[in-house]
Coordinates of C-alpha atoms and ligand atoms in Angstrom, one line a residue:
X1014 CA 115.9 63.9 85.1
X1015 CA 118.4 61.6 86.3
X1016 CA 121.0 62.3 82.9
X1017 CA 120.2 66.6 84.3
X1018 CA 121.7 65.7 87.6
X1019 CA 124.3 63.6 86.4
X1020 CA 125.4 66.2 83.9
X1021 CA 124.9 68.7 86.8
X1022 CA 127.1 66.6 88.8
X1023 CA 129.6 66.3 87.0
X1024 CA 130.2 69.6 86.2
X1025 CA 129.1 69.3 83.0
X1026 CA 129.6 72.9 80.8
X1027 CA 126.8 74.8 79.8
X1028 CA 126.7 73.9 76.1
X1029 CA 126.4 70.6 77.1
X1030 CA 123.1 71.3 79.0
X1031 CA 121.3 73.1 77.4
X1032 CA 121.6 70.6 74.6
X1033 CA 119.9 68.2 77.2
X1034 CA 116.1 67.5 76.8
X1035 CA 113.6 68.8 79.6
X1036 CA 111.8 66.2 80.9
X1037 CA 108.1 66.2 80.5
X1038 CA 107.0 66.6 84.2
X1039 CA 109.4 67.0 87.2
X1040 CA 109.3 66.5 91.6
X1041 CA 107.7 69.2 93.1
X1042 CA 105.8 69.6 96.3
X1043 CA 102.2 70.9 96.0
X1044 CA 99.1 71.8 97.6
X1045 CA 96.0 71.0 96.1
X1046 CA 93.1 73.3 95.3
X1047 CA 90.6 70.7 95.9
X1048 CA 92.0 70.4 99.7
X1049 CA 91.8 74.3 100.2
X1050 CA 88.7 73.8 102.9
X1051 CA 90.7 70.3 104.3
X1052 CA 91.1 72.5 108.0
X1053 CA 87.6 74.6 107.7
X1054 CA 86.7 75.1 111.1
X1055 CA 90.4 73.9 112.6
X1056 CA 92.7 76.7 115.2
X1057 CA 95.7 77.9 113.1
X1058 CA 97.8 75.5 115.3
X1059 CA 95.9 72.4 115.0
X1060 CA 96.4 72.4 111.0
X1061 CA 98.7 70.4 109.3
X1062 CA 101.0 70.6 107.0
X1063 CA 101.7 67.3 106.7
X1064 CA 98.1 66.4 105.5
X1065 CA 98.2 69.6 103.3
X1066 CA 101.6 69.2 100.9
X1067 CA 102.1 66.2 98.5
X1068 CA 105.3 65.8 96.6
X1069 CA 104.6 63.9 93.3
X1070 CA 105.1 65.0 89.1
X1071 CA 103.6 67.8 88.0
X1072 CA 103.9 69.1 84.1
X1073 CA 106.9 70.8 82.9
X1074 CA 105.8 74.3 82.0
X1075 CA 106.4 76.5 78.4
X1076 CA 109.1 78.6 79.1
X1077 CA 109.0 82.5 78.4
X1078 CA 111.1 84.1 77.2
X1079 CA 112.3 86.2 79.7
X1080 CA 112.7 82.9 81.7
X1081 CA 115.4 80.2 82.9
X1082 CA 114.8 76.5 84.0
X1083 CA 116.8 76.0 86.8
X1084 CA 117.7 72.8 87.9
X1085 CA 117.0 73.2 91.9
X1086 CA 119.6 71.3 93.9
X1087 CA 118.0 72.4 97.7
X1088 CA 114.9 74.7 98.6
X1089 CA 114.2 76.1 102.4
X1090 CA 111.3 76.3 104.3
X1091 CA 110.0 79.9 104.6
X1092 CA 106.9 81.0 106.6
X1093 CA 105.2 81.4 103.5
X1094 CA 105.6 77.5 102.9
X1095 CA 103.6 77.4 106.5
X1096 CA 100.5 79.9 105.3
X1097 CA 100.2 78.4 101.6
X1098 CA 100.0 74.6 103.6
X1099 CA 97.4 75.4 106.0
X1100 CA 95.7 77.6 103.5
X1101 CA 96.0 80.6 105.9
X1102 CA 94.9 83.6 105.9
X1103 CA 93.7 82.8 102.4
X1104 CA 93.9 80.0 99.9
X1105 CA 97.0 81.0 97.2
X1106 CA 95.0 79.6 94.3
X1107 CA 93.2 83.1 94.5
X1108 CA 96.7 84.9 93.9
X1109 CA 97.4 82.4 91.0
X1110 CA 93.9 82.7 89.1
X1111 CA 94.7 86.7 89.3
X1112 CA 97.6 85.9 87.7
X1113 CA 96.2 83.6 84.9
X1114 CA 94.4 86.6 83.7
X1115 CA 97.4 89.0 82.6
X1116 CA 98.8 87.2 80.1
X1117 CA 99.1 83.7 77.8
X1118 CA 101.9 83.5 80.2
X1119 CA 100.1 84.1 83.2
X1120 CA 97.8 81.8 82.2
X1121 CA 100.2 78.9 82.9
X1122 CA 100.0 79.5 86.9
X1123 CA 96.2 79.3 87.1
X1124 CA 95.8 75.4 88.1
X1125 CA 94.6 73.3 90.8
X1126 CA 98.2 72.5 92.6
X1127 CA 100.8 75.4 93.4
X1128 CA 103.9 74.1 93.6
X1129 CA 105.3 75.8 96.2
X1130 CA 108.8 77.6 97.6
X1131 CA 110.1 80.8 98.0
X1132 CA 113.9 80.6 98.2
X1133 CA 116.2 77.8 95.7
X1134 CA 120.2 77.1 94.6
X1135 CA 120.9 75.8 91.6
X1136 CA 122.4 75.6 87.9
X1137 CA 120.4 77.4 85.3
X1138 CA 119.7 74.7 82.8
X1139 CA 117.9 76.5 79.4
X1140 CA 117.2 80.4 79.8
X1141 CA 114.7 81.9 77.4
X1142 CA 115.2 83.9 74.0
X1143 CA 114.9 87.4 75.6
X1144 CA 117.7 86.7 78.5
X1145 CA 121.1 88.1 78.1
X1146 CA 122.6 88.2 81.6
X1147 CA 122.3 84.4 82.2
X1148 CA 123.5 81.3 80.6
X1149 CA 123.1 77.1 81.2
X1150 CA 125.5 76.0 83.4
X1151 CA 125.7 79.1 85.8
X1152 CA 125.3 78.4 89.5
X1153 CA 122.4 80.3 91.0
X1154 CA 120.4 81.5 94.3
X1155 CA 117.1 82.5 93.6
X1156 CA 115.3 85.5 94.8
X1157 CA 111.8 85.6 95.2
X1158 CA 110.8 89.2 93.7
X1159 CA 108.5 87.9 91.0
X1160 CA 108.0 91.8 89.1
X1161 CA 106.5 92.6 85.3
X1162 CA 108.9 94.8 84.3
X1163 CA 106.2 96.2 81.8
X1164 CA 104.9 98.4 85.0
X1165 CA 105.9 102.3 85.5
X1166 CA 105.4 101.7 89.1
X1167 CA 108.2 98.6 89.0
X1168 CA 110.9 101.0 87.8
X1169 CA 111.6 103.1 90.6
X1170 CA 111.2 100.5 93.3
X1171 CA 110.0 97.3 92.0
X1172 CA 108.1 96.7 95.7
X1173 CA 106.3 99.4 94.5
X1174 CA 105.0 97.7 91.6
X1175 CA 101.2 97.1 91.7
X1176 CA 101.4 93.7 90.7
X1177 CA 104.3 92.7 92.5
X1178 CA 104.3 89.0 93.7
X1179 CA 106.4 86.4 95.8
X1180 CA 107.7 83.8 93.7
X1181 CA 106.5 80.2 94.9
X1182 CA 103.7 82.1 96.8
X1183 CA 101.6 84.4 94.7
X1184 CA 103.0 82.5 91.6
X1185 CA 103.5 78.6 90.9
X1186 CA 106.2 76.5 90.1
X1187 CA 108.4 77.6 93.0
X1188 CA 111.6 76.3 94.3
X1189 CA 110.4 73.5 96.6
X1190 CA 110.9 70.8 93.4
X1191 CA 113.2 69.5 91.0
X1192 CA 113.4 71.9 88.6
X1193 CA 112.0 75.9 89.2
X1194 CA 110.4 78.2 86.7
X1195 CA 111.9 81.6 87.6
X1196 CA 112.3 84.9 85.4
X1197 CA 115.6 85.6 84.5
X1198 CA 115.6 89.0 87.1
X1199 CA 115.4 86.8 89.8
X1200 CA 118.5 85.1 89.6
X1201 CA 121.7 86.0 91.7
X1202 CA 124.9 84.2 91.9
X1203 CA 125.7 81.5 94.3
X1204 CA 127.9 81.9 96.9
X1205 CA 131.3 80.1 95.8
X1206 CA 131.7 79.0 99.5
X1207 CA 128.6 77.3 100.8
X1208 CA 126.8 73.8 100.3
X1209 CA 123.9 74.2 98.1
X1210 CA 121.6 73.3 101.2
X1211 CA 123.7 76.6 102.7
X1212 CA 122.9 78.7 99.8
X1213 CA 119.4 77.9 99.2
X1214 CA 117.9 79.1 102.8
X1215 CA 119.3 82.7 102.5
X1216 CA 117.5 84.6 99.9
X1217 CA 114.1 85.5 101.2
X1218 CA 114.9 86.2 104.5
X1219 CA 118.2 87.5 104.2
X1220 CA 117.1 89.8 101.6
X1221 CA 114.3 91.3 103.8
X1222 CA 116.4 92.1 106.9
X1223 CA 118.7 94.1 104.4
X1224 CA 116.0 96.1 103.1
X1225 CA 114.4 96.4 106.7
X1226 CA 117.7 97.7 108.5
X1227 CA 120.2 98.6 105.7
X1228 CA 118.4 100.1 103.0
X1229 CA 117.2 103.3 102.7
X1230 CA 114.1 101.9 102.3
X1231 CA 113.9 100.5 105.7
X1232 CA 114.7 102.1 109.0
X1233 CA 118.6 102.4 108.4
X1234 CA 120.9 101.1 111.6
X1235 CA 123.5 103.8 112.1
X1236 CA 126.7 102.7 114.7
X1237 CA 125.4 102.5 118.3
X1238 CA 121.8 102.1 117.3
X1239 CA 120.2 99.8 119.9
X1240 CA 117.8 97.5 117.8
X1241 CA 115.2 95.3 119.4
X1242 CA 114.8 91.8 117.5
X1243 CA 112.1 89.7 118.0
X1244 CA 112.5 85.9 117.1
X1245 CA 116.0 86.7 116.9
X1246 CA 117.1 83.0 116.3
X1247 CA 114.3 82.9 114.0
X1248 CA 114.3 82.8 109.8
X1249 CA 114.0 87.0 109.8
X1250 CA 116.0 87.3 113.1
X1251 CA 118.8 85.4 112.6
X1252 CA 120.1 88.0 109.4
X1253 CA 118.5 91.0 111.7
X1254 CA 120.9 90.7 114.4
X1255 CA 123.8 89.6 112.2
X1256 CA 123.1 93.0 110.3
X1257 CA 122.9 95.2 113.6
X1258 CA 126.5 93.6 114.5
X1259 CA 127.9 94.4 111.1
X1260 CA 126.5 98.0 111.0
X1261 CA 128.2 98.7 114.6
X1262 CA 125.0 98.8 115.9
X1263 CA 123.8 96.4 119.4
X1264 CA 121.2 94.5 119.0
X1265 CA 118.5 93.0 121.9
X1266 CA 117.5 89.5 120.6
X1267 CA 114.4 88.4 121.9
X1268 CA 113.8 84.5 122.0
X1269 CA 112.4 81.8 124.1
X1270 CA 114.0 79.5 125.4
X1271 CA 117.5 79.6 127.0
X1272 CA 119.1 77.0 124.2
X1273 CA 118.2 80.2 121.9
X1274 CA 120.1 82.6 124.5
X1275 CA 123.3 80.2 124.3
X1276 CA 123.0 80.6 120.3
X1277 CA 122.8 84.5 120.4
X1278 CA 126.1 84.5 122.6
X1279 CA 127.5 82.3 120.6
X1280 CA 126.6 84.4 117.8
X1281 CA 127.9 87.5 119.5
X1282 CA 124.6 88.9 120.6
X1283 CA 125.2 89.7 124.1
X1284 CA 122.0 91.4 125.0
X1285 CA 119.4 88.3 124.7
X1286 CA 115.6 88.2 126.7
X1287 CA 114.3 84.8 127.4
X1288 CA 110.6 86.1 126.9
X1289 CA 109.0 82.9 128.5
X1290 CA 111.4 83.0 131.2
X1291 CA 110.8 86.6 131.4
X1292 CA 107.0 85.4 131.3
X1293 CA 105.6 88.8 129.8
X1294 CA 101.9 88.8 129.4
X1295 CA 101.2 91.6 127.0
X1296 CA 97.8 90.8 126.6
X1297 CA 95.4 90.7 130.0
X1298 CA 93.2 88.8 127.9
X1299 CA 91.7 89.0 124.6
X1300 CA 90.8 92.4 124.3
X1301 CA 92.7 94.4 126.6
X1302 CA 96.7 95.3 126.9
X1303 CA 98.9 95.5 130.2
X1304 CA 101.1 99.1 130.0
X1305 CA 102.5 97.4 133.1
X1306 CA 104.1 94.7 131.4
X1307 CA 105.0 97.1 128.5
X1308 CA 106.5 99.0 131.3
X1309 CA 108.3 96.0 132.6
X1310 CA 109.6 94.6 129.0
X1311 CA 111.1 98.3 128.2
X1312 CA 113.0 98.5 131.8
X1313 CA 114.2 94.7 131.1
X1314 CA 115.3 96.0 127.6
X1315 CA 117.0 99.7 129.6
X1316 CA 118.7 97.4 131.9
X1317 CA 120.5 95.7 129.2
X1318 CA 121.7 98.2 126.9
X1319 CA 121.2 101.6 128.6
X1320 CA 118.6 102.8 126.8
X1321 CA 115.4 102.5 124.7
X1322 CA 115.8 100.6 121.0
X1323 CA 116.0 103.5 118.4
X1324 CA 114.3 100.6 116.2
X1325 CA 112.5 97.9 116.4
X1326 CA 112.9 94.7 114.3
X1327 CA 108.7 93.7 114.2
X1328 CA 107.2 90.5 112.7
X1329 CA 105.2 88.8 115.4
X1330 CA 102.4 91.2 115.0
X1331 CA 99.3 91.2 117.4
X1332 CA 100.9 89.7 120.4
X1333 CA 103.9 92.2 120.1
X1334 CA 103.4 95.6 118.2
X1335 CA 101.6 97.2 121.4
X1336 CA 104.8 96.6 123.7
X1337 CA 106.9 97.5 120.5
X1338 CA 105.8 100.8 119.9
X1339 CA 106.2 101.6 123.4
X1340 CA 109.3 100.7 124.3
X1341 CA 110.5 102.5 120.9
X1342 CA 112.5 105.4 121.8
X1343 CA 111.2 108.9 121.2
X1344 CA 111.6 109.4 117.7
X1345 CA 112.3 106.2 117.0
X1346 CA 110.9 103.4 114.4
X1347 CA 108.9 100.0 114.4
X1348 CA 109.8 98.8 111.0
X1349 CA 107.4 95.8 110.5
X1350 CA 107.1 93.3 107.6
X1351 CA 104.7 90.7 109.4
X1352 CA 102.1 89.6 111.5
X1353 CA 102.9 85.7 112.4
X1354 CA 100.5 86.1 115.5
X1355 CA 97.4 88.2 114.3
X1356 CA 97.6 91.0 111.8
X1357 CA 94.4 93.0 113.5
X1358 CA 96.9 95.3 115.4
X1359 CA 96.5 97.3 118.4
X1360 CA 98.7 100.1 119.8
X1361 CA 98.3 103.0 122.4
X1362 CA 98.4 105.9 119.8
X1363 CA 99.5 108.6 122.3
X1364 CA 102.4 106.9 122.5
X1365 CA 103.2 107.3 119.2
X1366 CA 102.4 110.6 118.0
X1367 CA 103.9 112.6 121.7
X1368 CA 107.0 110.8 121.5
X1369 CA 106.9 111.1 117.5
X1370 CA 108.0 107.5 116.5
X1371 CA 107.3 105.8 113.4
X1372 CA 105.5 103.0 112.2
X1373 CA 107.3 101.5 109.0
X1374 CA 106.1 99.1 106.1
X1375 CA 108.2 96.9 104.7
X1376 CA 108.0 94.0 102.1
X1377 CA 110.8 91.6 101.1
X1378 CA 113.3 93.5 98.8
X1379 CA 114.0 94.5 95.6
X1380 CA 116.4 93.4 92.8
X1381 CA 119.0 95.4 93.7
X1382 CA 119.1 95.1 98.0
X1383 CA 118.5 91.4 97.4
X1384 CA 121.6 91.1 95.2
X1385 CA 123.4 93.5 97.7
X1386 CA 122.3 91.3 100.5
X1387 CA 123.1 87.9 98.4
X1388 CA 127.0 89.7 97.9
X1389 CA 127.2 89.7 101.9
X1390 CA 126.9 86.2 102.1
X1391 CA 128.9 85.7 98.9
X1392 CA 131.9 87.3 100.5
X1393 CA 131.3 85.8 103.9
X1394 CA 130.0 88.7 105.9
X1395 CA 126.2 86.9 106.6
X1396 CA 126.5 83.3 107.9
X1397 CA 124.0 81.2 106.8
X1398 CA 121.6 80.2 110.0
X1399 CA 120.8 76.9 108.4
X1400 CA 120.0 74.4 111.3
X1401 CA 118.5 71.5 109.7
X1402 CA 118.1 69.9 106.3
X1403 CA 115.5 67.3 105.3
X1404 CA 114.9 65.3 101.9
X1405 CA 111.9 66.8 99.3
X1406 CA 109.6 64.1 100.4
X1407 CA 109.6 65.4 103.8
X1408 CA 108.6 68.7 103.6
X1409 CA 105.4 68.3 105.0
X1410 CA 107.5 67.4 108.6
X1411 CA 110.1 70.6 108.0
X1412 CA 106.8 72.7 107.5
X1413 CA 105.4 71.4 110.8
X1414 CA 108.6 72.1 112.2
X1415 CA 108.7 75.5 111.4
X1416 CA 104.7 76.0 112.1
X1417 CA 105.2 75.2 115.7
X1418 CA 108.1 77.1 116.6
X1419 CA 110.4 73.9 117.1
X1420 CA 113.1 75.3 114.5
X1421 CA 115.9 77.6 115.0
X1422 CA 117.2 79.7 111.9
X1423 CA 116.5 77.9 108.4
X1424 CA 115.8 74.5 107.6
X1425 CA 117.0 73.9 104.5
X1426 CA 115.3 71.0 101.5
X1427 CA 117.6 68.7 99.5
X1428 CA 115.7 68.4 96.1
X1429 CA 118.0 67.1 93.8
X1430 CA 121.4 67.4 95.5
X1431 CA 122.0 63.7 96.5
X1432 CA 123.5 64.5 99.8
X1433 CA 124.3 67.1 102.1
X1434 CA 127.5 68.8 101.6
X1435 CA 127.8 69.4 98.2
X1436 CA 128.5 72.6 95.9
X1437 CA 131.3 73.8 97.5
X1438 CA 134.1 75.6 94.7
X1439 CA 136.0 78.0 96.8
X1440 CA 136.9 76.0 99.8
X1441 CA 139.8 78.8 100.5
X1442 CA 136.8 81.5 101.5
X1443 CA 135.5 78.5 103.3
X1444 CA 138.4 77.7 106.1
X1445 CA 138.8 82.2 105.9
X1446 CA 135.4 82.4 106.7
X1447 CA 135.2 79.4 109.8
X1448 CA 133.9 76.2 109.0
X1449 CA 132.4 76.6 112.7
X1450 CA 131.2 80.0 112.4
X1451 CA 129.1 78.9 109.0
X1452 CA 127.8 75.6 110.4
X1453 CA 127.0 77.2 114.0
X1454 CA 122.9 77.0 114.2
X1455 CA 123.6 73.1 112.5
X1456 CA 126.2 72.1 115.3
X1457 CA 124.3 74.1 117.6
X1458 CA 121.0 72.2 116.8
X1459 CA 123.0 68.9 117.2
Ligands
NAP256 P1 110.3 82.0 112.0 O1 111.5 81.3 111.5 O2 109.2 81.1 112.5 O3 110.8 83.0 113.2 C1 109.9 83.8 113.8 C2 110.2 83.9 115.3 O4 109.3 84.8 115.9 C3 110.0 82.6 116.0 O5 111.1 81.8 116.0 C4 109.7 83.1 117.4 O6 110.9 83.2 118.2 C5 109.1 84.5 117.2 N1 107.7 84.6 117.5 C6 106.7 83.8 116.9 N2 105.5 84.1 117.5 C7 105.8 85.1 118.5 C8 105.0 85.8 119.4 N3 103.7 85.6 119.5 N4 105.6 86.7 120.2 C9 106.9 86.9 120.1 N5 107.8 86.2 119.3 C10 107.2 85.4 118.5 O7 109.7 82.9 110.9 P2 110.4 84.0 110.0 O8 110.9 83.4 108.7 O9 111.3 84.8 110.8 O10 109.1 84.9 109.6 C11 108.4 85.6 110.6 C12 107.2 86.3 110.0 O11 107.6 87.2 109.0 C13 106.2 85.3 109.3 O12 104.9 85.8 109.6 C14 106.6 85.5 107.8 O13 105.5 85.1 107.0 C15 106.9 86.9 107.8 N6 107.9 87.3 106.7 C16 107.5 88.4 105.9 C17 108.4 88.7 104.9 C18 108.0 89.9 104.0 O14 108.7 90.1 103.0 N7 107.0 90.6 104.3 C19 109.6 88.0 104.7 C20 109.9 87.0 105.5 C21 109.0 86.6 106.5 P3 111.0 82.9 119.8 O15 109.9 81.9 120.0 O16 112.4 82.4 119.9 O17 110.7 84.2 120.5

């Protein structure tokens, strides 16, 4: 491993690297399938993912080919690092055994530790004898659209797909290690500009904001729009509201806490709610909603921007979706790709169907909006909310962070990038850009 990052490091052509043996087993953080009942019996909150995700060598797996190696210089923390750790609401071993039944390729993913991640930056170090696009040596972001192309339903929409999966959740061998096993339709390029820390957060999240609010496939922003955010500092949030700004749209971020207000401003959000200032109790208790405080969130929201939100940004799920659909304007749509808080969901119907608003699905992205999405930040039109980074062996603490809400934006994982800061080739896009407005959630963090 250490001659790969060397020859990585020093910029060493492709020829050159693909010439260089693969190692027999790599770094790569994992959970365990003998430790998938460790929190039987534990609240969501009180389980750990520190106790949960171990970083050690795993085997090296055959590559197929339609595959690359890539060698992963930093990895982020998604939610889905959070559910796989505390083995919530299901164990992921289940999704991998499914897989180990398609194929002898499948079969590879069916053991008892999933390497985990979602999201990587890299250089692609050995491609496989089918790929054309891709060589060793190219500098990559990786999407997390894991699709068999061999599937009619994958060819109009590949999130159609009936076995679509995330990458690094419903498959192994994800991004949060040294080296990441990733088909070759996955990979996007890097952006020129950024650190490889900054270019490895963006992918997943990014990439389903875009299909959420840009694509057709989502609920479209037209100019004026007024788009309610949740978590709008948050993974999701943080690209929601930088898309509402872009499309000439004004977005309501909803956070909690005012260092998250100062952040939105900063950002150029100027309609922010403090919810726990605001101290909004949707839910009476467990059973039963409070139209009053519906009532009270949707004036809050009128008194900001004028109006009601002619869409709704929704991930938080149980908690939220009844005051979301209300406050929706007539005619309006909840486009929701989540359910962080509860995914049993409850909603006052007539509110829906006499004011004729929609509900909307949506799941991550595929190939295409994530590569239109990834082109954004490429030319410096999405800032990368990266707020923290931490080292490989502490992903257990960066999951905890980002498990109990202490986090703003992305934190980012340093794999085998030796320091922060690296992986920057077009330093002019860089200072045209803003050094400040690209590091804001890291300064802003402190
Ligand atoms: P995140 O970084 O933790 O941000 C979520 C934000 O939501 C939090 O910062 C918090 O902001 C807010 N929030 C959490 N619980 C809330 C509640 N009960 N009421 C109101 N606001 C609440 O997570 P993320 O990366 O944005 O992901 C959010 C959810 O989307 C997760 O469940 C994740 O698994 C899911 N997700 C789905 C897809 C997909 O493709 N389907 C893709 C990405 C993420 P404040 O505390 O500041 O309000």
């Amino acid at each position: 491993m250490d001659t790969i990052l060397q020859a990585v490091l020093d910029g060493a052509p492709g020829e050159e690297l693909a010439q260089l043996p693969m190692p027999e087993t790599y770094r790569a953080a994992f959970v365990r399938r003998d430790e998938a009942a460790m929190f039987e019996g534990m609240e969501s909150a009180e389980k750990d993912p520190r106790k949960s995700l171990h970083v050690g060598e795993v085997a090296l797996p055959e590559l197929a080919p339609d595959e690359a190696y890539v060698a992963v210089m930093a990895s982020a923390i998604n939610f889905n690092t959070v559910w796989t750790s505390i083995f919530e609401p299901l164990p992921t071993f289940g999704f991998l055994d499914r897989l180990g039944k398609e194929s002898r390729w499948g079969a590879r993913h069916a053991l008892n530790y999933h390497v985990l991640g979602s999201d990587a930056s890299g250089v692609v170090l050995k491609v496989g004898s089918a790929v054309r696009n891709w060589r060793s040596g190219d500098k990559v972001t990786i999407h997390c659209n894991f699709v068999d192309d061999q599937d009619p339903g994958a060819h109009d929409d590949s999130m159609l797909a009936a076995n679509q999966r995330i990458w690094g959740f419903e498959s192994n061998f994800g991004g949060l290690a040294d080296i990441a096993l990733v088909k070759a339709n996955q990979l996007m390029p890097k952006p020129a500009h950024l650190t490889w820390e900054e270019a490895a957060v963006n992918a997943l999240c990014n990439s389903t904001a875009y299909r959420m609010l840009v694509s057709p496939n989502g609920a479209p922003i037209k100019q004026g729009d007024r788009v309610l955010v949740w978590g709008a500092t948050g993974g999701l949030g943080s690209y929601a509201v930088q898309y509402v700004l872009n499309g000439g749209g004004i977005p309501i971020g909803v956070v909690s806490s005012p260092d998250k207000v100062d952040l939105l401003h900063e950002l150029g959000v100027e309609a922010v709610i403090d919810r726990k200032a605001a101290g909004y109790r949707f839910w009476k208790d467990e059973f039963h909603q409070d139209e009053a405080e519906w009532r009270r969130f949707g004036k809050d929201i009128r008194a900001l921007v004028g109006e009601d939100p002619d869409i709704v940004f929704e991930h938080p799920g149980r908690s939220t979706m009844g005051a979301s659909v209300f406050v929706a304007k007539r005619g309006g749509i909840i486009v929701t790709c989540a359910a962080t808080s509860g995914y049993m969901i409850e909603y006052d119907n007539r509110h829906l169907w006499m004011k004729l608003k929609t509900i909307k699905g949506s799941h991550f992205a595929n190939y295409r909006e994530a590569w239109d999405a990834n082109r954004l930040i490429c030319e410096g039109k999405i800032l990368p909310p990266l707020s923290a980074v931490y080292p490989l062996e502490e992903v257990g603490e960066a999951t905890y962070q980002v498990h109990k809400n202490l986090h703003e934006g992305k934190i980012g994982v340093l794999c085998l990038a030796p320091r922060q800061g690296l992986g920057i080739d077009d330093p002019e896009l860089r200072a045209r850009v803003g050094e400040d407005r690209i590091t804001l959630f890291r300064r802003h963090e402190g």
